[in-house]
PDB file of C-alpha atoms and ligand atoms in Angstrom:
ATOM      1  CA  MET A   1      -9.331  39.650  -9.602  1.00 39.00           C
ATOM      2  CA  GLN A   2     -11.654  36.530 -10.748  1.00 42.00           C
ATOM      3  CA  THR A   3     -14.544  38.943  -9.402  1.00 45.00           C
ATOM      4  CA  LYS A   4     -13.370  41.373 -11.567  1.00 46.00           C
ATOM      5  CA  SER A   5     -12.617  38.832 -14.832  1.00 41.00           C
ATOM      6  CA  ILE A   6     -16.433  37.239 -13.797  1.00 45.00           C
ATOM      7  CA  VAL A   7     -17.705  40.992 -14.589  1.00 47.00           C
ATOM      8  CA  MET A   8     -15.786  42.091 -17.552  1.00 46.00           C
ATOM      9  CA  LYS A   9     -17.146  39.066 -19.157  1.00 50.00           C
ATOM     10  CA  LYS A  10     -21.176  39.720 -18.399  1.00 54.00           C
ATOM     11  CA  ARG A  11     -20.229  42.908 -19.618  1.00 57.00           C
ATOM     12  CA  HIS A  12     -20.105  41.456 -23.779  1.00 58.00           C
ATOM     13  CA  GLN A  13     -23.106  39.256 -22.766  1.00 73.00           C
ATOM     14  CA  ASP A  14     -25.543  40.844 -24.587  1.00 80.00           C
ATOM     15  CA  ALA A  15     -25.650  42.749 -27.560  1.00 83.00           C
ATOM     16  CA  GLN A  16     -27.810  45.651 -26.605  1.00 83.00           C
ATOM     17  CA  SER A  17     -26.736  46.385 -23.191  1.00 83.00           C
ATOM     18  CA  HIS A  18     -22.579  46.458 -24.779  1.00 86.00           C
ATOM     19  CA  GLU A  19     -23.802  49.102 -27.542  1.00 86.00           C
ATOM     20  CA  LEU A  20     -25.346  50.946 -24.331  1.00 85.00           C
ATOM     21  CA  HIS A  21     -22.543  50.686 -22.480  1.00 89.00           C
ATOM     22  CA  GLN A  22     -20.223  51.587 -25.330  1.00 91.00           C
ATOM     23  CA  ALA A  23     -22.357  54.754 -26.116  1.00 90.00           C
ATOM     24  CA  THR A  24     -22.202  55.340 -22.662  1.00 91.00           C
ATOM     25  CA  VAL A  25     -18.462  55.422 -22.033  1.00 94.00           C
ATOM     26  CA  GLY A  26     -18.328  57.715 -25.514  1.00 95.00           C
ATOM     27  CA  HIS A  27     -20.247  60.616 -23.671  1.00 96.00           C
ATOM     28  CA  GLY A  28     -17.152  60.494 -21.003  1.00 96.00           C
ATOM     29  CA  MET A  29     -19.588  58.742 -18.360  1.00 96.00           C
ATOM     30  CA  SER A  30     -18.738  56.064 -16.043  1.00 95.00           C
ATOM     31  CA  THR A  31     -20.462  52.626 -15.004  1.00 92.00           C
ATOM     32  CA  VAL A  32     -20.004  50.063 -12.776  1.00 91.00           C
ATOM     33  CA  PHE A  33     -17.365  48.541 -14.871  1.00 91.00           C
ATOM     34  CA  GLU A  34     -15.416  51.688 -15.217  1.00 95.00           C
ATOM     35  CA  ARG A  35     -15.440  52.111 -11.424  1.00 96.00           C
ATOM     36  CA  PHE A  36     -14.921  48.682 -10.307  1.00 94.00           C
ATOM     37  CA  GLU A  37     -12.278  48.708 -12.506  1.00 94.00           C
ATOM     38  CA  ALA A  38     -10.732  51.860 -10.648  1.00 95.00           C
ATOM     39  CA  GLN A  39     -11.198  50.708  -7.510  1.00 94.00           C
ATOM     40  CA  GLN A  40      -8.663  47.777  -8.164  1.00 95.00           C
ATOM     41  CA  PRO A  41      -6.834  46.305  -6.449  1.00 94.00           C
ATOM     42  CA  GLN A  42      -9.536  46.136  -3.331  1.00 92.00           C
ATOM     43  CA  CYS A  43      -8.809  45.877  -0.219  1.00 92.00           C
ATOM     44  CA  GLY A  44      -8.258  42.831   1.006  1.00 91.00           C
ATOM     45  CA  THR A  45      -8.661  42.893   4.514  1.00 92.00           C
ATOM     46  CA  CYS A  46     -12.208  44.739   3.987  1.00 92.00           C
ATOM     47  CA  ARG A  47     -13.207  41.955   1.426  1.00 91.00           C
ATOM     48  CA  LYS A  48     -13.202  39.178   4.515  1.00 92.00           C
ATOM     49  CA  GLY A  49     -15.190  41.518   6.802  1.00 93.00           C
ATOM     50  CA  LEU A  50     -11.777  41.777   9.033  1.00 96.00           C
ATOM     51  CA  SER A  51     -12.011  46.286   8.732  1.00 97.00           C
ATOM     52  CA  CYS A  52     -14.050  48.131  11.300  1.00 96.00           C
ATOM     53  CA  GLN A  53     -15.021  51.665  11.165  1.00 94.00           C
ATOM     54  CA  LEU A  54     -18.159  52.016  13.740  1.00 92.00           C
ATOM     55  CA  CYS A  55     -16.489  54.097  16.060  1.00 92.00           C
ATOM     56  CA  SER A  56     -14.038  57.109  16.007  1.00 93.00           C
ATOM     57  CA  ASP A  57     -10.831  54.827  17.682  1.00 94.00           C
ATOM     58  CA  GLY A  58     -10.818  53.259  14.148  1.00 90.00           C
ATOM     59  CA  PRO A  59     -10.646  52.288  11.809  1.00 96.00           C
ATOM     60  CA  CYS A  60      -9.419  48.891  13.065  1.00 97.00           C
ATOM     61  CA  ARG A  61      -7.866  46.251  10.843  1.00 96.00           C
ATOM     62  CA  ILE A  62      -7.358  42.729  12.051  1.00 97.00           C
ATOM     63  CA  SER A  63      -4.878  40.491  11.244  1.00 95.00           C
ATOM     64  CA  ALA A  64      -2.168  38.267  12.621  1.00 95.00           C
ATOM     65  CA  LYS A  65      -0.056  41.482  14.117  1.00 96.00           C
ATOM     66  CA  ALA A  66      -2.886  43.091  15.411  1.00 97.00           C
ATOM     67  CA  PRO A  67      -5.632  40.086  15.733  1.00 97.00           C
ATOM     68  CA  LEU A  68      -8.116  42.740  18.214  1.00 97.00           C
ATOM     69  CA  GLY A  69      -9.246  45.799  17.262  1.00 96.00           C
ATOM     70  CA  VAL A  70      -8.921  48.984  19.576  1.00 96.00           C
ATOM     71  CA  CYS A  71     -11.608  47.723  21.894  1.00 94.00           C
ATOM     72  CA  GLY A  72     -10.935  44.485  22.350  1.00 95.00           C
ATOM     73  CA  ALA A  73     -13.238  43.344  19.125  1.00 96.00           C
ATOM     74  CA  ASN A  74     -12.143  40.136  17.820  1.00 97.00           C
ATOM     75  CA  GLY A  75     -12.093  39.303  13.914  1.00 97.00           C
ATOM     76  CA  ASP A  76     -15.184  36.739  14.303  1.00 97.00           C
ATOM     77  CA  VAL A  77     -17.036  39.537  16.511  1.00 97.00           C
ATOM     78  CA  ILE A  78     -16.097  41.958  13.019  1.00 97.00           C
ATOM     79  CA  VAL A  79     -17.252  40.008  10.559  1.00 97.00           C
ATOM     80  CA  ALA A  80     -19.985  39.634  12.244  1.00 97.00           C
ATOM     81  CA  ARG A  81     -21.076  42.996  13.287  1.00 96.00           C
ATOM     82  CA  ASN A  82     -20.971  43.527   9.327  1.00 96.00           C
ATOM     83  CA  LEU A  83     -23.199  41.060   8.709  1.00 96.00           C
ATOM     84  CA  LEU A  84     -25.446  42.078  11.122  1.00 97.00           C
ATOM     85  CA  GLN A  85     -25.472  45.892   9.962  1.00 96.00           C
ATOM     86  CA  LEU A  86     -26.263  44.879   5.856  1.00 96.00           C
ATOM     87  CA  ALA A  87     -28.790  42.920   7.366  1.00 97.00           C
ATOM     88  CA  ALA A  88     -30.176  45.807   9.596  1.00 97.00           C
ATOM     89  CA  ILE A  89     -29.679  48.119   6.369  1.00 97.00           C
ATOM     90  CA  GLY A  90     -31.592  45.229   3.739  1.00 96.00           C
ATOM     91  CA  THR A  91     -34.751  44.609   6.974  1.00 97.00           C
ATOM     92  CA  ALA A  92     -34.542  48.696   7.173  1.00 97.00           C
ATOM     93  CA  ALA A  93     -35.105  49.258   3.354  1.00 94.00           C
ATOM     94  CA  ASN A  94     -37.635  46.690   2.580  1.00 95.00           C
ATOM     95  CA  THR A  95     -39.683  47.623   5.041  1.00 96.00           C
ATOM     96  CA  TYR A  96     -39.735  51.387   4.763  1.00 95.00           C
ATOM     97  CA  GLN A  97     -40.782  49.995   0.764  1.00 94.00           C
ATOM     98  CA  CYS A  98     -43.862  48.184   2.939  1.00 96.00           C
ATOM     99  CA  ARG A  99     -44.578  51.145   5.053  1.00 96.00           C
ATOM    100  CA  ASN A 100     -44.453  53.902   1.844  1.00 94.00           C
ATOM    101  CA  LEU A 101     -47.240  51.010   0.071  1.00 95.00           C
ATOM    102  CA  ALA A 102     -49.336  50.631   3.259  1.00 97.00           C
ATOM    103  CA  ASN A 103     -49.728  54.551   3.264  1.00 97.00           C
ATOM    104  CA  THR A 104     -50.434  54.182  -0.403  1.00 96.00           C
ATOM    105  CA  LEU A 105     -52.780  51.609   0.203  1.00 97.00           C
ATOM    106  CA  LYS A 106     -54.667  53.866   3.306  1.00 98.00           C
ATOM    107  CA  ALA A 107     -54.758  56.684   1.070  1.00 97.00           C
ATOM    108  CA  ILE A 108     -56.674  54.974  -1.349  1.00 97.00           C
ATOM    109  CA  GLY A 109     -59.089  52.978   0.814  1.00 97.00           C
ATOM    110  CA  GLU A 110     -59.909  57.779   2.363  1.00 97.00           C
ATOM    111  CA  GLY A 111     -60.066  58.965  -1.339  1.00 96.00           C
ATOM    112  CA  ARG A 112     -56.717  60.862  -1.010  1.00 96.00           C
ATOM    113  CA  SER A 113     -55.343  59.430  -3.879  1.00 92.00           C
ATOM    114  CA  PRO A 114     -55.931  59.142  -7.739  1.00 91.00           C
ATOM    115  CA  LEU A 115     -54.081  55.980  -7.618  1.00 92.00           C
ATOM    116  CA  LYS A 116     -56.397  52.949  -8.052  1.00 93.00           C
ATOM    117  CA  ILE A 117     -56.079  49.714  -6.683  1.00 96.00           C
ATOM    118  CA  ARG A 118     -56.478  47.012  -9.616  1.00 96.00           C
ATOM    119  CA  ASP A 119     -56.283  43.751  -8.037  1.00 97.00           C
ATOM    120  CA  GLU A 120     -59.743  44.162  -5.304  1.00 98.00           C
ATOM    121  CA  GLY A 121     -59.653  40.346  -5.125  1.00 97.00           C
ATOM    122  CA  LYS A 122     -55.982  39.658  -4.213  1.00 97.00           C
ATOM    123  CA  LEU A 123     -57.317  42.465  -1.281  1.00 98.00           C
ATOM    124  CA  GLN A 124     -60.611  40.490  -0.326  1.00 98.00           C
ATOM    125  CA  ARG A 125     -58.649  37.464   0.020  1.00 97.00           C
ATOM    126  CA  MET A 126     -55.676  38.889   1.547  1.00 97.00           C
ATOM    127  CA  CYS A 127     -58.004  40.443   4.543  1.00 97.00           C
ATOM    128  CA  GLN A 128     -60.262  36.041   4.241  1.00 97.00           C
ATOM    129  CA  GLY A 129     -57.385  35.157   4.910  1.00 94.00           C
ATOM    130  CA  LEU A 130     -56.647  37.338   8.326  1.00 95.00           C
ATOM    131  CA  GLY A 131     -60.527  36.282   9.161  1.00 95.00           C
ATOM    132  CA  TRP A 132     -62.231  39.536   8.751  1.00 96.00           C
ATOM    133  CA  ASP A 133     -65.768  40.696   6.518  1.00 96.00           C
ATOM    134  CA  HIS A 134     -64.115  40.295   3.392  1.00 96.00           C
ATOM    135  CA  THR A 135     -67.474  41.403   1.672  1.00 96.00           C
ATOM    136  CA  ARG A 136     -67.056  45.269   3.197  1.00 97.00           C
ATOM    137  CA  PRO A 137     -66.692  47.840   0.729  1.00 97.00           C
ATOM    138  CA  VAL A 138     -63.072  47.778  -0.868  1.00 97.00           C
ATOM    139  CA  SER A 139     -62.407  51.218   0.606  1.00 97.00           C
ATOM    140  CA  GLU A 140     -62.735  50.007   4.153  1.00 98.00           C
ATOM    141  CA  LEU A 141     -61.017  46.904   3.401  1.00 98.00           C
ATOM    142  CA  ALA A 142     -58.143  48.708   2.519  1.00 98.00           C
ATOM    143  CA  VAL A 143     -57.577  51.016   5.667  1.00 98.00           C
ATOM    144  CA  GLN A 144     -57.869  48.037   7.687  1.00 98.00           C
ATOM    145  CA  PHE A 145     -55.102  45.859   5.603  1.00 98.00           C
ATOM    146  CA  ALA A 146     -53.016  49.414   5.214  1.00 98.00           C
ATOM    147  CA  ASP A 147     -53.116  49.797   9.133  1.00 98.00           C
ATOM    148  CA  PHE A 148     -53.259  46.128   9.962  1.00 98.00           C
ATOM    149  CA  MET A 149     -49.292  46.273   8.174  1.00 98.00           C
ATOM    150  CA  LEU A 150     -48.079  49.161   9.893  1.00 98.00           C
ATOM    151  CA  SER A 151     -49.390  47.965  13.095  1.00 97.00           C
ATOM    152  CA  GLU A 152     -47.357  44.908  12.453  1.00 97.00           C
ATOM    153  CA  ILE A 153     -43.947  47.190  11.181  1.00 97.00           C
ATOM    154  CA  GLY A 154     -44.386  49.151  14.255  1.00 94.00           C
ATOM    155  CA  LYS A 155     -45.052  46.543  17.149  1.00 93.00           C
ATOM    156  CA  GLN A 156     -42.698  45.346  19.417  1.00 87.00           C
ATOM    157  CA  ASP A 157     -40.030  42.923  20.251  1.00 77.00           C
ATOM    158  CA  ASN A 158     -42.222  41.179  23.064  1.00 81.00           C
ATOM    159  CA  GLU A 159     -45.560  41.024  20.316  1.00 86.00           C
ATOM    160  CA  PRO A 160     -45.026  38.519  17.839  1.00 85.00           C
ATOM    161  CA  MET A 161     -45.855  39.429  14.185  1.00 92.00           C
ATOM    162  CA  THR A 162     -49.835  38.126  13.518  1.00 94.00           C
ATOM    163  CA  LEU A 163     -48.163  37.164   9.733  1.00 95.00           C
ATOM    164  CA  MET A 164     -45.825  34.900  11.601  1.00 93.00           C
ATOM    165  CA  ASP A 165     -48.332  33.211  13.614  1.00 92.00           C
ATOM    166  CA  LEU A 166     -50.472  32.873  10.911  1.00 93.00           C
ATOM    167  CA  PHE A 167     -48.396  31.860   8.433  1.00 92.00           C
ATOM    168  CA  ALA A 168     -45.206  30.220   9.354  1.00 94.00           C
ATOM    169  CA  VAL A 169     -44.840  26.629   9.906  1.00 95.00           C
ATOM    170  CA  ASP A 170     -46.014  24.608  12.950  1.00 96.00           C
ATOM    171  CA  LYS A 171     -42.476  22.761  13.373  1.00 97.00           C
ATOM    172  CA  ARG A 172     -40.293  25.714  11.864  1.00 95.00           C
ATOM    173  CA  LYS A 173     -42.722  27.530  14.992  1.00 95.00           C
ATOM    174  CA  GLU A 174     -41.329  25.962  17.665  1.00 96.00           C
ATOM    175  CA  VAL A 175     -37.369  25.597  16.802  1.00 96.00           C
ATOM    176  CA  TRP A 176     -37.772  29.142  16.587  1.00 95.00           C
ATOM    177  CA  LYS A 177     -38.962  29.799  19.708  1.00 94.00           C
ATOM    178  CA  GLU A 178     -36.384  26.976  21.473  1.00 96.00           C
ATOM    179  CA  LYS A 179     -33.608  28.539  19.661  1.00 95.00           C
ATOM    180  CA  GLY A 180     -34.539  31.578  20.353  1.00 93.00           C
ATOM    181  CA  LEU A 181     -35.225  33.495  17.026  1.00 94.00           C
ATOM    182  CA  TYR A 182     -38.994  34.278  17.344  1.00 93.00           C
ATOM    183  CA  ALA A 183     -38.741  38.275  16.310  1.00 92.00           C
ATOM    184  CA  GLY A 184     -40.634  40.757  16.283  1.00 92.00           C
ATOM    185  CA  SER A 185     -41.701  43.276  14.524  1.00 95.00           C
ATOM    186  CA  PRO A 186     -38.731  44.483  11.527  1.00 96.00           C
ATOM    187  CA  SER A 187     -38.553  47.854  13.230  1.00 96.00           C
ATOM    188  CA  ALA A 188     -37.912  46.126  16.946  1.00 96.00           C
ATOM    189  CA  GLU A 189     -36.038  43.954  14.679  1.00 96.00           C
ATOM    190  CA  VAL A 190     -33.990  46.411  13.808  1.00 97.00           C
ATOM    191  CA  LEU A 191     -33.957  48.732  16.650  1.00 97.00           C
ATOM    192  CA  THR A 192     -32.283  46.088  18.550  1.00 96.00           C
ATOM    193  CA  ALA A 193     -29.663  44.568  15.875  1.00 97.00           C
ATOM    194  CA  LEU A 194     -28.053  48.050  15.405  1.00 97.00           C
ATOM    195  CA  THR A 195     -27.740  48.423  19.103  1.00 97.00           C
ATOM    196  CA  LYS A 196     -26.006  45.253  19.054  1.00 96.00           C
ATOM    197  CA  CYS A 197     -23.636  47.013  16.497  1.00 94.00           C
ATOM    198  CA  MET A 198     -22.235  48.997  19.067  1.00 92.00           C
ATOM    199  CA  THR A 199     -18.800  48.810  20.195  1.00 90.00           C
ATOM    200  CA  ASN A 200     -18.985  46.847  22.966  1.00 87.00           C
ATOM    201  CA  ILE A 201     -22.985  45.786  23.368  1.00 93.00           C
ATOM    202  CA  SER A 202     -22.196  42.331  22.305  1.00 93.00           C
ATOM    203  CA  ASN A 203     -19.293  41.105  21.674  1.00 93.00           C
ATOM    204  CA  ASP A 204     -20.878  37.407  21.103  1.00 96.00           C
ATOM    205  CA  PRO A 205     -20.269  36.440  17.329  1.00 97.00           C
ATOM    206  CA  ILE A 206     -23.217  33.703  18.006  1.00 97.00           C
ATOM    207  CA  ASP A 207     -25.868  36.337  18.693  1.00 97.00           C
ATOM    208  CA  LEU A 208     -24.798  38.764  16.621  1.00 97.00           C
ATOM    209  CA  MET A 209     -25.662  35.799  13.855  1.00 97.00           C
ATOM    210  CA  ASN A 210     -28.932  34.594  16.063  1.00 97.00           C
ATOM    211  CA  THR A 211     -30.027  38.870  15.527  1.00 97.00           C
ATOM    212  CA  ALA A 212     -29.473  38.571  11.892  1.00 97.00           C
ATOM    213  CA  LEU A 213     -31.766  35.249  11.842  1.00 97.00           C
ATOM    214  CA  ARG A 214     -34.738  36.922  13.796  1.00 96.00           C
ATOM    215  CA  LEU A 215     -33.852  39.821  11.071  1.00 96.00           C
ATOM    216  CA  GLY A 216     -34.562  37.876   8.235  1.00 96.00           C
ATOM    217  CA  LEU A 217     -38.168  36.425   9.549  1.00 96.00           C
ATOM    218  CA  ALA A 218     -38.845  39.392  10.521  1.00 95.00           C
ATOM    219  CA  ASN A 219     -38.103  41.373   7.229  1.00 96.00           C
ATOM    220  CA  GLU A 220     -39.812  37.939   5.186  1.00 95.00           C
ATOM    221  CA  TYR A 221     -42.991  37.948   7.196  1.00 95.00           C
ATOM    222  CA  VAL A 222     -43.811  41.561   6.882  1.00 96.00           C
ATOM    223  CA  GLY A 223     -41.402  43.695   5.320  1.00 95.00           C
ATOM    224  CA  LEU A 224     -41.083  41.385   1.750  1.00 95.00           C
ATOM    225  CA  TRP A 225     -44.668  39.609   2.345  1.00 96.00           C
ATOM    226  CA  GLY A 226     -45.944  43.065   2.604  1.00 96.00           C
ATOM    227  CA  ILE A 227     -44.269  44.749  -0.396  1.00 95.00           C
ATOM    228  CA  THR A 228     -45.359  41.553  -2.707  1.00 95.00           C
ATOM    229  CA  VAL A 229     -49.242  41.441  -1.200  1.00 97.00           C
ATOM    230  CA  ILE A 230     -50.070  45.493  -1.427  1.00 97.00           C
ATOM    231  CA  GLN A 231     -47.678  45.445  -4.672  1.00 94.00           C
ATOM    232  CA  ASP A 232     -50.197  43.390  -6.078  1.00 95.00           C
ATOM    233  CA  ILE A 233     -53.254  44.595  -4.636  1.00 97.00           C
ATOM    234  CA  LEU A 234     -51.965  48.327  -5.958  1.00 95.00           C
ATOM    235  CA  LEU A 235     -50.393  47.142  -9.286  1.00 91.00           C
ATOM    236  CA  GLY A 236     -52.383  44.410 -10.569  1.00 94.00           C
ATOM    237  CA  THR A 237     -50.782  40.217  -9.516  1.00 93.00           C
ATOM    238  CA  PRO A 238     -48.454  40.088 -12.226  1.00 90.00           C
ATOM    239  CA  GLU A 239     -48.812  37.120 -15.212  1.00 92.00           C
ATOM    240  CA  LEU A 240     -46.798  35.746 -17.688  1.00 94.00           C
ATOM    241  CA  VAL A 241     -46.903  37.521 -20.850  1.00 90.00           C
ATOM    242  CA  LYS A 242     -45.022  38.163 -23.834  1.00 89.00           C
ATOM    243  CA  GLY A 243     -43.901  41.532 -24.193  1.00 82.00           C
ATOM    244  CA  ALA A 244     -40.585  44.036 -25.508  1.00 79.00           C
ATOM    245  CA  ALA A 245     -37.934  43.955 -22.694  1.00 77.00           C
ATOM    246  CA  ASN A 246     -34.387  45.597 -22.836  1.00 79.00           C
ATOM    247  CA  ILE A 247     -32.616  48.847 -23.906  1.00 79.00           C
ATOM    248  CA  GLY A 248     -35.433  48.546 -26.734  1.00 76.00           C
ATOM    249  CA  CYS A 249     -37.856  49.065 -25.412  1.00 82.00           C
ATOM    250  CA  LEU A 250     -37.488  52.913 -25.193  1.00 83.00           C
ATOM    251  CA  ASP A 251     -39.881  54.202 -27.887  1.00 86.00           C
ATOM    252  CA  PRO A 252     -37.578  57.647 -29.509  1.00 88.00           C
ATOM    253  CA  GLY A 253     -41.213  58.905 -30.163  1.00 93.00           C
ATOM    254  CA  THR A 254     -42.448  59.535 -26.768  1.00 92.00           C
ATOM    255  CA  VAL A 255     -41.190  60.563 -23.365  1.00 92.00           C
ATOM    256  CA  ASN A 256     -39.693  57.426 -21.767  1.00 87.00           C
ATOM    257  CA  ILE A 257     -39.643  57.437 -18.154  1.00 82.00           C
ATOM    258  CA  VAL A 258     -36.842  54.616 -16.770  1.00 76.00           C
ATOM    259  CA  SER A 259     -37.126  54.109 -12.899  1.00 73.00           C
ATOM    260  CA  ASN A 260     -34.103  52.656 -10.530  1.00 71.00           C
ATOM    261  CA  GLY A 261     -34.760  51.377  -7.469  1.00 68.00           C
ATOM    262  CA  HIS A 262     -36.943  49.939  -4.673  1.00 68.00           C
ATOM    263  CA  GLN A 263     -40.396  52.222  -5.236  1.00 71.00           C
ATOM    264  CA  PRO A 264     -42.927  52.199  -7.605  1.00 69.00           C
ATOM    265  CA  VAL A 265     -45.533  54.300  -6.341  1.00 74.00           C
ATOM    266  CA  PHE A 266     -43.036  57.284  -6.101  1.00 67.00           C
ATOM    267  CA  ALA A 267     -45.277  59.399  -8.245  1.00 59.00           C
TER     268      ALA A 267
HETATM  269  S1  SF4 B 301     -15.272  49.372  17.455  1.00 58.50           S
HETATM  270 FE1  SF4 B 301     -14.180  48.673  18.026  1.00 58.50          FE
HETATM  271  S2  SF4 B 301     -12.779  47.131  15.965  1.00 58.50           S
HETATM  272 FE2  SF4 B 301     -14.320  49.188  15.708  1.00 58.50          FE
HETATM  273  S3  SF4 B 301     -13.809  50.596  14.864  1.00 58.50           S
HETATM  274 FE3  SF4 B 301     -14.059  50.821  16.932  1.00 58.50          FE
HETATM  275  S4  SF4 B 301     -12.106  49.900  18.317  1.00 58.50           S
HETATM  276 FE4  SF4 B 301     -11.824  49.320  16.275  1.00 58.50          FE
END
């Protein structure tokens, strides 16, 4: 109920958002606030991560009366598996976006897209940082950098990520290697993580949590790094500017296109 009261309070903090919310509800539509309220009371077992629907023997809920799922998994395993699934989905989504961006950059470099590179200097600096000849034509650099990112995404788990080798702090790398956390590519790590989420593949919550940490490294060094860098190259590196924000930036005299989600190059 505490979460509910926080959400309810926030809904009134911004006058424009409040006005928009009122108009939305007035038109018979629901928002996250109405849907959240309609879901109360939410399941306390699910909230603690102690429910599982991974296989057709379930769903299982862990309680004092039933401390093991049908397969024998205890509460620690189920909580860890649920968290690992979330980490795998997040890593997959970021990597998917990175792949789309790399494919777009490659298409521009090969002259197959009408989009333009807005920050050539950033592309050149990245290529220089990777030890390549960055004085070559930008179109060539775009293709080489895109191919490099696609290769990083798709490496096997016995092939370390070049980006982590290059950019991680040496002392951290030693610790990660010692602890078995020196991750492979996001594709390989997601494959491993989701396999470990299957019934009775890994019943060790520590192993499951270490797998989530590996996902974090793969996500950071390829997925998120790639997204940030390629978006800057394609769309221009952001700078601090003064500008209109919130719903008030919509102009009633023109066509307004509002995009929602993680795909800035959807066009
Ligand atoms: S994997 Fe185990 S805990 Fe999960 S639903 Fe199946 S039997 Fe139940």
